[in-house]
Short mmCIF file of C-alpha atoms in Angstrom, two decimals:
data_model
loop_
_atom_site.label_atom_id
_atom_site.label_comp_id
_atom_site.label_asym_id
_atom_site.label_seq_id
_atom_site.Cartn_x
_atom_site.Cartn_y
_atom_site.Cartn_z
CA MET A 1 0.00 0.00 0.00
CA GLY A 2 1.45 3.38 -1.00
CA ILE A 3 1.10 6.29 1.46
CA GLU A 4 1.61 9.87 0.33
CA TYR A 5 0.51 13.28 1.60
CA ASP A 6 -2.52 13.29 -0.72
CA ASP A 7 -3.87 10.35 1.29
CA PHE A 8 -4.36 12.69 4.27
CA LEU A 9 -6.62 15.26 2.55
CA ASP A 10 -10.24 14.74 1.56
CA GLU A 11 -12.34 17.90 1.54
CA SER A 12 -15.51 15.81 1.20
CA TYR A 13 -14.77 13.69 4.27
CA THR A 14 -17.52 13.34 6.88
CA PRO A 15 -16.21 12.57 10.38
CA THR A 16 -17.53 9.54 12.23
CA SER A 17 -19.05 9.83 15.69
CA ASP A 18 -15.85 8.37 17.16
CA ASP A 19 -13.47 10.82 15.47
CA LEU A 20 -11.71 13.51 17.48
CA VAL A 21 -12.06 16.60 15.29
CA CYS A 22 -9.51 19.36 15.79
CA THR A 23 -9.66 22.82 14.26
CA PHE A 24 -6.34 24.43 13.40
CA ARG A 25 -5.51 27.87 12.04
CA VAL A 26 -2.73 27.29 9.52
CA ALA A 27 -0.44 29.72 7.72
CA PRO A 28 1.32 27.62 5.04
CA GLY A 29 5.07 27.75 4.65
CA GLU A 30 6.67 29.54 1.71
CA GLY A 31 5.58 28.08 -1.62
CA MET A 32 3.04 25.79 0.08
CA SER A 33 -0.70 25.85 -0.59
CA LEU A 34 -3.17 25.56 2.28
CA GLU A 35 -4.23 22.16 0.94
CA ALA A 36 -0.65 20.88 0.94
CA ALA A 37 0.02 22.25 4.40
CA ALA A 38 -3.20 20.75 5.77
CA ALA A 39 -2.30 17.33 4.40
CA ARG A 40 1.09 17.52 6.09
CA VAL A 41 -0.50 18.47 9.40
CA ALA A 42 -2.77 15.41 9.24
CA SER A 43 0.11 13.22 8.14
CA GLU A 44 2.62 14.29 10.78
CA SER A 45 0.08 14.13 13.60
CA SER A 46 -0.96 10.57 12.74
CA ASN A 47 0.95 7.97 10.72
CA GLY A 48 2.54 9.72 7.75
CA THR A 49 6.07 10.88 7.05
CA TRP A 50 7.92 13.11 4.58
CA ALA A 51 8.88 10.20 2.28
CA ALA A 52 6.40 8.18 0.21
CA LEU A 53 5.98 4.76 1.79
CA ASP A 54 5.05 1.36 0.49
CA VAL A 55 3.80 -0.88 3.32
CA ASP A 56 2.09 -4.26 3.28
CA SER A 57 -0.53 -3.53 5.97
CA ASP A 58 -3.58 -1.36 5.48
CA ILE A 59 -3.00 1.32 8.12
CA SER A 60 -5.48 3.83 6.72
CA ARG A 61 -7.72 3.24 9.74
CA LEU A 62 -5.05 5.05 11.78
CA SER A 63 -4.65 7.97 9.39
CA ALA A 64 -5.93 11.44 10.25
CA MET A 65 -7.87 13.24 7.55
CA ALA A 66 -7.77 16.97 6.80
CA PHE A 67 -11.07 18.39 5.54
CA ASP A 68 -13.21 21.52 5.64
CA LEU A 69 -10.57 24.10 4.66
CA SER A 70 -11.60 27.76 4.76
CA ASP A 71 -10.23 30.89 3.10
CA ASP A 72 -9.03 32.30 6.44
CA GLY A 73 -6.74 29.33 7.06
CA LEU A 74 -8.98 27.26 9.32
CA VAL A 75 -8.49 23.55 8.78
CA LYS A 76 -10.34 20.68 10.43
CA VAL A 77 -8.57 17.38 10.97
CA ALA A 78 -10.39 14.21 11.99
CA TYR A 79 -8.49 11.66 14.06
CA PRO A 80 -9.79 8.08 14.32
CA ASP A 81 -10.37 6.81 17.84
CA ALA A 82 -8.01 3.86 17.34
CA LEU A 83 -5.11 6.32 17.13
CA PHE A 84 -5.36 7.15 20.84
CA GLU A 85 -4.55 5.45 24.11
CA PRO A 86 -7.66 5.81 26.27
CA GLY A 87 -7.23 8.03 29.30
CA SER A 88 -3.76 9.33 28.36
CA LEU A 89 -3.67 13.07 27.84
CA ALA A 90 0.07 12.94 27.18
CA GLN A 91 -0.40 10.56 24.28
CA VAL A 92 -3.36 12.45 22.80
CA LEU A 93 -1.51 15.76 22.94
CA SER A 94 1.62 14.25 21.42
CA CYS A 95 -0.57 13.64 18.37
CA ILE A 96 -2.66 16.80 18.07
CA ALA A 97 -0.17 19.34 19.49
CA GLY A 98 3.18 17.67 18.99
CA ASN A 99 5.63 17.81 16.09
CA ILE A 100 3.17 19.73 13.91
CA MET A 101 3.93 22.88 15.93
CA GLY A 102 7.47 22.94 14.50
CA MET A 103 7.03 21.79 10.89
CA LYS A 104 8.56 23.79 8.05
CA ALA A 105 5.38 23.17 6.06
CA VAL A 106 3.65 25.82 8.18
CA ASP A 107 4.80 29.30 9.11
CA THR A 108 2.44 29.20 12.07
CA ILE A 109 -0.17 26.77 13.35
CA ARG A 110 -2.61 27.09 16.23
CA LEU A 111 -4.81 24.43 17.76
CA VAL A 112 -8.04 26.43 18.07
CA ASP A 113 -10.69 23.96 19.22
CA CYS A 114 -11.49 20.28 19.69
CA GLU A 115 -14.71 18.32 19.31
CA TRP A 116 -14.42 15.38 21.70
CA PRO A 117 -16.18 12.10 20.87
CA GLU A 118 -17.96 10.23 23.64
CA GLN A 119 -15.76 7.15 23.60
CA LEU A 120 -12.50 9.06 24.10
CA THR A 121 -14.09 11.51 26.55
CA SER A 122 -15.42 8.74 28.75
CA SER A 123 -11.92 7.33 29.18
CA PHE A 124 -11.08 10.36 31.35
CA PRO A 125 -12.45 10.92 34.88
CA GLY A 126 -13.47 14.56 34.60
CA PRO A 127 -14.08 16.68 37.71
CA GLN A 128 -15.00 15.02 40.98
CA PHE A 129 -17.09 17.95 42.26
CA GLY A 130 -17.11 20.83 39.75
CA SER A 131 -19.30 23.79 40.64
CA ASP A 132 -20.91 21.76 43.44
CA VAL A 133 -18.01 22.87 45.65
CA LEU A 134 -19.92 26.12 46.21
CA THR A 135 -22.51 24.29 48.27
CA GLN A 136 -20.81 21.01 49.17
CA PHE A 137 -17.80 22.61 50.90
CA LEU A 138 -18.78 26.29 51.14
CA ASP A 139 -21.80 28.45 51.90
CA ALA A 140 -21.93 30.20 48.52
CA ASP A 141 -25.33 29.06 47.32
CA GLY A 142 -26.82 31.60 44.89
CA ARG A 143 -23.71 33.75 44.58
CA PRO A 144 -20.17 33.50 43.18
CA GLY A 145 -17.52 32.03 45.43
CA LEU A 146 -14.92 34.50 46.69
CA ALA A 147 -11.19 33.85 47.08
CA THR A 148 -8.04 35.79 47.80
CA VAL A 149 -4.25 35.40 47.70
CA PRO A 150 -2.31 37.09 50.53
CA LYS A 151 -0.18 39.93 49.21
CA PRO A 152 2.72 40.19 48.71
CA LYS A 153 2.22 36.82 47.12
CA VAL A 154 5.60 35.46 48.20
CA GLY A 155 7.82 36.56 51.06
CA LEU A 156 5.32 36.60 53.91
CA PRO A 157 6.29 34.54 56.96
CA THR A 158 3.87 31.80 57.91
CA GLU A 159 2.33 33.59 60.88
CA GLU A 160 1.53 36.68 58.82
CA HIS A 161 0.20 34.59 55.93
CA ALA A 162 -2.22 32.84 58.29
CA ARG A 163 -3.25 36.10 59.95
CA ILE A 164 -4.06 37.68 56.59
CA GLY A 165 -6.12 34.60 55.77
CA TYR A 166 -8.08 35.02 58.99
CA ASP A 167 -8.78 38.70 58.24
CA ALA A 168 -9.97 37.82 54.73
CA TRP A 169 -12.18 34.98 55.95
CA VAL A 170 -13.91 37.01 58.64
CA GLY A 171 -14.29 39.88 56.16
CA GLY A 172 -16.38 37.67 53.90
CA VAL A 173 -14.29 35.62 51.47
CA ASP A 174 -14.79 31.88 51.26
CA LEU A 175 -11.34 30.74 50.30
CA LEU A 176 -7.75 31.60 51.03
CA LYS A 177 -5.47 30.69 48.13
CA ASP A 178 -1.73 30.22 47.75
CA ASP A 179 -0.01 31.98 44.91
CA GLU A 180 1.22 29.87 42.00
CA ASN A 181 4.86 30.20 43.07
CA LEU A 182 4.37 29.65 46.80
CA THR A 183 5.01 26.01 47.63
CA ASP A 184 7.59 25.01 50.28
CA GLN A 185 10.12 27.80 50.73
CA ASN A 186 12.10 28.45 53.91
CA PHE A 187 10.29 31.70 54.66
CA ASN A 188 6.91 29.92 54.63
CA PRO A 189 7.28 26.11 54.83
CA PHE A 190 4.45 24.02 53.43
CA GLU A 191 3.52 21.96 56.48
CA ARG A 192 3.69 24.83 58.94
CA ARG A 193 1.64 27.02 56.60
CA VAL A 194 -1.05 24.36 56.26
CA THR A 195 -1.25 23.77 60.00
CA GLU A 196 -1.36 27.42 61.05
CA SER A 197 -3.70 28.50 58.26
CA PHE A 198 -6.25 25.83 59.12
CA GLU A 199 -6.10 26.86 62.77
CA MET A 200 -7.06 30.37 61.70
CA ARG A 201 -9.65 28.95 59.30
CA ASP A 202 -11.33 27.11 62.13
CA ARG A 203 -11.38 30.26 64.24
CA ALA A 204 -12.91 32.26 61.37
CA GLN A 205 -15.58 29.61 60.81
CA GLU A 206 -16.57 29.70 64.45
CA GLU A 207 -16.82 33.50 64.43
CA THR A 208 -18.72 33.87 61.16
CA GLY A 209 -20.86 30.74 61.18
CA GLU A 210 -19.81 30.13 57.55
CA ARG A 211 -17.74 27.32 56.10
CA LYS A 212 -14.30 28.50 54.97
CA ASP A 213 -11.44 26.69 53.28
CA TYR A 214 -7.97 27.02 51.82
CA LEU A 215 -6.66 26.34 48.30
CA VAL A 216 -3.28 24.86 49.22
CA ASN A 217 -0.65 24.82 46.48
CA ILE A 218 0.77 21.30 46.39
CA THR A 219 2.69 21.77 43.11
CA ALA A 220 5.92 19.74 43.14
CA GLU A 221 7.34 16.50 41.77
CA THR A 222 4.47 14.05 41.31
CA ASP A 223 5.05 11.79 44.31
CA GLU A 224 5.53 14.83 46.54
CA MET A 225 2.27 16.33 45.26
CA VAL A 226 0.46 13.18 46.32
CA ARG A 227 2.10 13.31 49.77
CA ARG A 228 1.12 16.98 50.15
CA ALA A 229 -2.46 16.23 49.13
CA GLU A 230 -2.61 13.59 51.84
CA TYR A 231 -1.25 16.11 54.36
CA VAL A 232 -3.97 18.61 53.44
CA ALA A 233 -6.66 15.97 53.85
CA ASP A 234 -5.23 14.89 57.21
CA HIS A 235 -5.49 18.49 58.44
CA GLY A 236 -9.10 19.07 57.50
CA GLY A 237 -8.79 20.65 54.07
CA SER A 238 -11.17 20.07 51.17
CA PHE A 239 -9.09 21.58 48.35
CA VAL A 240 -5.66 21.36 46.78
CA MET A 241 -4.22 23.62 44.13
CA VAL A 242 -2.01 22.50 41.23
CA ASP A 243 -0.14 24.58 38.67
CA ILE A 244 -1.41 22.22 36.04
CA ILE A 245 0.67 23.30 33.05
CA THR A 246 4.05 23.62 34.75
CA ALA A 247 3.45 20.39 36.69
CA GLY A 248 2.28 18.54 33.58
CA TRP A 249 -0.81 16.70 32.47
CA SER A 250 0.32 13.24 33.56
CA SER A 251 1.18 14.55 37.04
CA LEU A 252 -2.26 16.12 37.20
CA GLN A 253 -3.87 12.81 36.28
CA THR A 254 -1.96 11.08 39.07
CA VAL A 255 -3.06 13.71 41.59
CA ARG A 256 -6.66 13.43 40.37
CA ARG A 257 -6.62 9.68 41.00
CA ARG A 258 -5.41 10.19 44.60
CA THR A 259 -7.79 13.05 45.37
CA GLU A 260 -10.65 10.76 44.40
CA ASP A 261 -9.77 8.64 47.42
CA LEU A 262 -9.16 11.65 49.66
CA GLY A 263 -12.33 13.52 48.71
CA LEU A 264 -10.38 16.65 47.73
CA ALA A 265 -11.33 19.13 45.02
CA ILE A 266 -8.62 20.39 42.62
CA HIS A 267 -8.14 24.11 42.05
CA ALA A 268 -6.21 24.51 38.79
CA HIS A 269 -3.88 27.44 38.24
CA ARG A 270 -2.86 27.98 34.63
CA ALA A 271 0.61 29.52 35.13
CA MET A 272 2.59 29.24 31.85
CA HIS A 273 -0.53 29.09 29.68
CA ALA A 274 0.50 32.24 27.80
CA ALA A 275 3.58 30.44 26.50
CA PHE A 276 1.10 28.39 24.46
CA ASP A 277 -1.80 30.74 23.81
CA ARG A 278 -0.75 34.40 23.89
CA LEU A 279 0.23 34.63 20.22
CA PRO A 280 -3.09 34.34 18.37
CA GLU A 281 -1.60 32.71 15.28
CA HIS A 282 0.45 29.97 16.90
CA GLY A 283 0.39 27.44 19.73
CA VAL A 284 -2.60 26.05 21.63
CA SER A 285 -5.63 28.14 22.55
CA MET A 286 -6.74 28.59 26.14
CA ARG A 287 -10.03 27.04 25.07
CA CYS A 288 -8.20 23.79 24.32
CA LEU A 289 -6.10 23.96 27.48
CA ALA A 290 -9.35 24.30 29.41
CA GLN A 291 -10.73 21.24 27.65
CA PHE A 292 -7.69 19.18 28.60
CA ALA A 293 -8.07 20.34 32.21
CA ARG A 294 -11.72 19.29 32.37
CA LEU A 295 -10.96 15.86 30.97
CA ALA A 296 -8.12 15.40 33.48
CA GLY A 297 -10.50 16.25 36.30
CA VAL A 298 -9.93 19.70 37.79
CA ASP A 299 -12.82 21.31 39.67
CA HIS A 300 -11.88 25.01 39.27
CA LEU A 301 -9.84 26.66 36.53
CA HIS A 302 -8.62 30.22 36.03
CA THR A 303 -10.07 31.47 32.74
CA GLY A 304 -9.59 35.24 32.73
CA THR A 305 -11.52 38.40 33.46
CA VAL A 306 -13.12 39.31 30.09
CA GLY A 307 -10.51 42.06 29.74
CA LEU A 308 -11.38 43.76 33.02
CA GLY A 309 -8.30 42.74 34.99
CA LYS A 310 -4.56 43.17 34.49
CA LEU A 311 -4.08 40.25 32.09
CA GLU A 312 -4.48 39.95 28.33
CA ASN A 313 -8.07 39.67 27.09
CA GLU A 314 -9.25 36.34 25.71
CA ASP A 315 -12.42 34.38 25.00
CA THR A 316 -13.29 34.04 28.68
CA VAL A 317 -17.04 33.79 28.17
CA GLY A 318 -16.71 31.15 25.45
CA ILE A 319 -14.30 29.12 27.56
CA ASN A 320 -16.58 29.36 30.59
CA ASP A 321 -19.53 28.23 28.50
CA TRP A 322 -17.61 25.16 27.37
CA LEU A 323 -16.47 24.32 30.91
CA THR A 324 -20.07 24.40 32.13
CA SER A 325 -21.64 22.74 29.10
CA ASP A 326 -22.98 19.21 28.91
CA LEU A 327 -20.24 16.77 27.94
CA TYR A 328 -21.76 13.29 27.89
CA GLY A 329 -22.71 13.71 31.55
CA MET A 330 -19.22 14.73 32.72
CA ARG A 331 -19.26 17.18 35.63
CA ASP A 332 -18.66 20.85 34.92
CA VAL A 333 -15.69 23.00 35.96
CA LEU A 334 -16.16 26.17 37.99
CA PRO A 335 -14.45 29.06 36.15
CA VAL A 336 -12.24 31.36 38.23
CA ALA A 337 -11.87 35.06 37.38
CA SER A 338 -8.61 36.49 38.69
CA GLY A 339 -5.90 39.02 37.97
CA GLY A 340 -6.36 42.69 38.83
CA LEU A 341 -9.91 42.50 40.14
CA HIS A 342 -11.32 44.88 42.75
CA PRO A 343 -14.82 45.73 44.06
CA GLY A 344 -15.37 48.52 41.54
CA ILE A 345 -15.36 46.18 38.54
CA VAL A 346 -17.14 43.17 40.04
CA ASP A 347 -20.50 44.19 38.58
CA ALA A 348 -19.10 44.50 35.05
CA LEU A 349 -17.33 41.16 35.43
CA LEU A 350 -20.47 39.36 36.55
CA ASP A 351 -22.55 41.05 33.86
CA ALA A 352 -20.27 39.32 31.36
CA THR A 353 -19.78 35.94 33.07
CA GLY A 354 -22.94 35.42 35.11
CA PRO A 355 -22.90 34.10 38.68
CA GLU A 356 -21.45 30.61 38.03
CA VAL A 357 -17.88 31.72 38.73
CA MET A 358 -15.39 32.18 41.50
CA VAL A 359 -14.13 35.74 41.92
CA GLN A 360 -10.58 36.02 43.19
CA ALA A 361 -9.05 39.34 44.23
CA GLY A 362 -5.60 39.90 45.70
CA GLY A 363 -4.49 43.51 45.66
CA GLY A 364 -8.15 44.46 45.31
CA ILE A 365 -8.64 43.20 48.87
CA HIS A 366 -5.31 43.69 50.63
CA GLY A 367 -4.70 47.11 49.09
CA HIS A 368 -7.84 48.53 50.70
CA PRO A 369 -6.96 51.66 52.74
CA ASP A 370 -8.46 50.08 55.86
CA GLY A 371 -6.76 46.71 55.46
CA THR A 372 -7.56 43.17 54.47
CA ARG A 373 -10.72 42.68 56.49
CA ALA A 374 -12.29 45.81 55.06
CA GLY A 375 -11.15 44.82 51.57
CA ALA A 376 -12.83 41.44 51.91
CA GLU A 377 -15.98 43.09 53.23
CA ALA A 378 -16.01 45.41 50.22
CA LEU A 379 -15.64 42.53 47.74
CA ARG A 380 -18.40 40.55 49.43
CA ALA A 381 -20.68 43.61 49.43
CA ALA A 382 -20.02 44.31 45.75
CA THR A 383 -20.77 40.70 44.84
CA GLU A 384 -23.96 40.53 46.87
CA ALA A 385 -25.10 43.87 45.44
CA TRP A 386 -24.89 42.41 41.93
CA VAL A 387 -26.79 39.28 43.01
CA ASP A 388 -29.49 41.46 44.58
CA GLY A 389 -29.80 43.72 41.53
CA GLU A 390 -28.43 46.73 43.36
CA THR A 391 -25.80 49.18 42.07
CA LEU A 392 -22.45 49.43 43.76
CA ASP A 393 -23.15 53.02 44.82
CA GLU A 394 -26.45 52.00 46.37
CA ARG A 395 -24.82 49.22 48.39
CA ALA A 396 -21.92 51.52 49.33
CA GLU A 397 -24.36 53.80 51.16
CA ARG A 398 -24.76 50.99 53.72
CA VAL A 399 -21.28 49.45 53.57
CA PRO A 400 -18.53 51.99 54.33
CA ALA A 401 -15.79 49.56 53.31
CA LEU A 402 -17.25 49.39 49.80
CA ARG A 403 -17.53 53.16 49.65
CA THR A 404 -13.85 53.46 50.51
CA ALA A 405 -12.89 50.90 47.86
CA LEU A 406 -14.89 52.72 45.18
CA ASP A 407 -13.33 56.03 46.18
CA LYS A 408 -9.85 54.51 45.90
CA TRP A 409 -10.13 52.45 42.72
CA GLY A 410 -13.28 53.65 41.01
CA THR A 411 -14.37 51.43 38.15
CA GLU A 412 -11.09 51.31 36.24
CA SER A 413 -9.10 48.19 35.44
CA PRO A 414 -5.42 48.05 36.48
CA ARG A 415 -2.56 47.34 34.08
#
């Protein structure tokens, strides 16, 4: 059987229900047509090569097929289910986002979207809790969950970190959160931080009558992440946090398997995502990264602030919609809005995202002129005002901490 690039292009192809269909945006290399480039993408990401082959076996059932090419460079490629190892994100991504990212046949290539078939999807566990964490572990029924990272995000000694957490909890936030680069440093060791923070958590719960918790960053080498997750569970925590991209998809899958036994939810930070998705013409979109995270089983995921925070704008609403959509019965993922948020822009954020989110503010709480507790009170008041259909100024007449926050930051986004 002869195999050439033309065998990987059929513009009349109709995908089967078991095909994984990926949409790429392709800019062909010099002297290359879009059709030729598309065929090479399908070839390289499945079972082709640069040289014409003559093989005895019929391996066409393992060949990807490029189809549905558009004038703006969008190309769909259908991958047969037999090409993939069930339940292995590493193997799937080595196909659809592997060598093709560096081929000379394309100047640039971006994985834009994926359409996941049921058979492949069901081989992954998905989230254990999803948005149910708002009521299963917290008292955030009918409103967004609220979280905060102590600031400065690294450098605080353990005692001060825990004290800031207490002030934020009693001020009205639901969750304390570690920063993505705070793990187990000498100035704030992991085990001591967990122990002291949960002591303050328990005190805040008793004073407020609300359930509070802590998103503990366990990011490390895989075996150490599992050990840290067990430590969190042993000390009364319900959540762990993983820097899912820097730690790696296989590590995340290992952690997800252990947290199933421990009854822990996974808060996913996306540090390093911009290395893949910031350039709009190349790499892997945040939409696809979010899809991988849902399959692997995270319960929360940072997805952006619809341009209202300090980070680059992206398709936050579209990503959130996908994370909360039906996917063959797989649990949803609770989107997290973070990065430069403060009480003065909460209403605009929630207008865009709706209430099924977690709102996380750092400087927008701890930078309040009257301190962390007042900053948390202002964020809680701004959120509840939106839920109640009240303007921020109206609520600020009854909540001095919100009035102070609005006077300081107004309704402008930071940079």
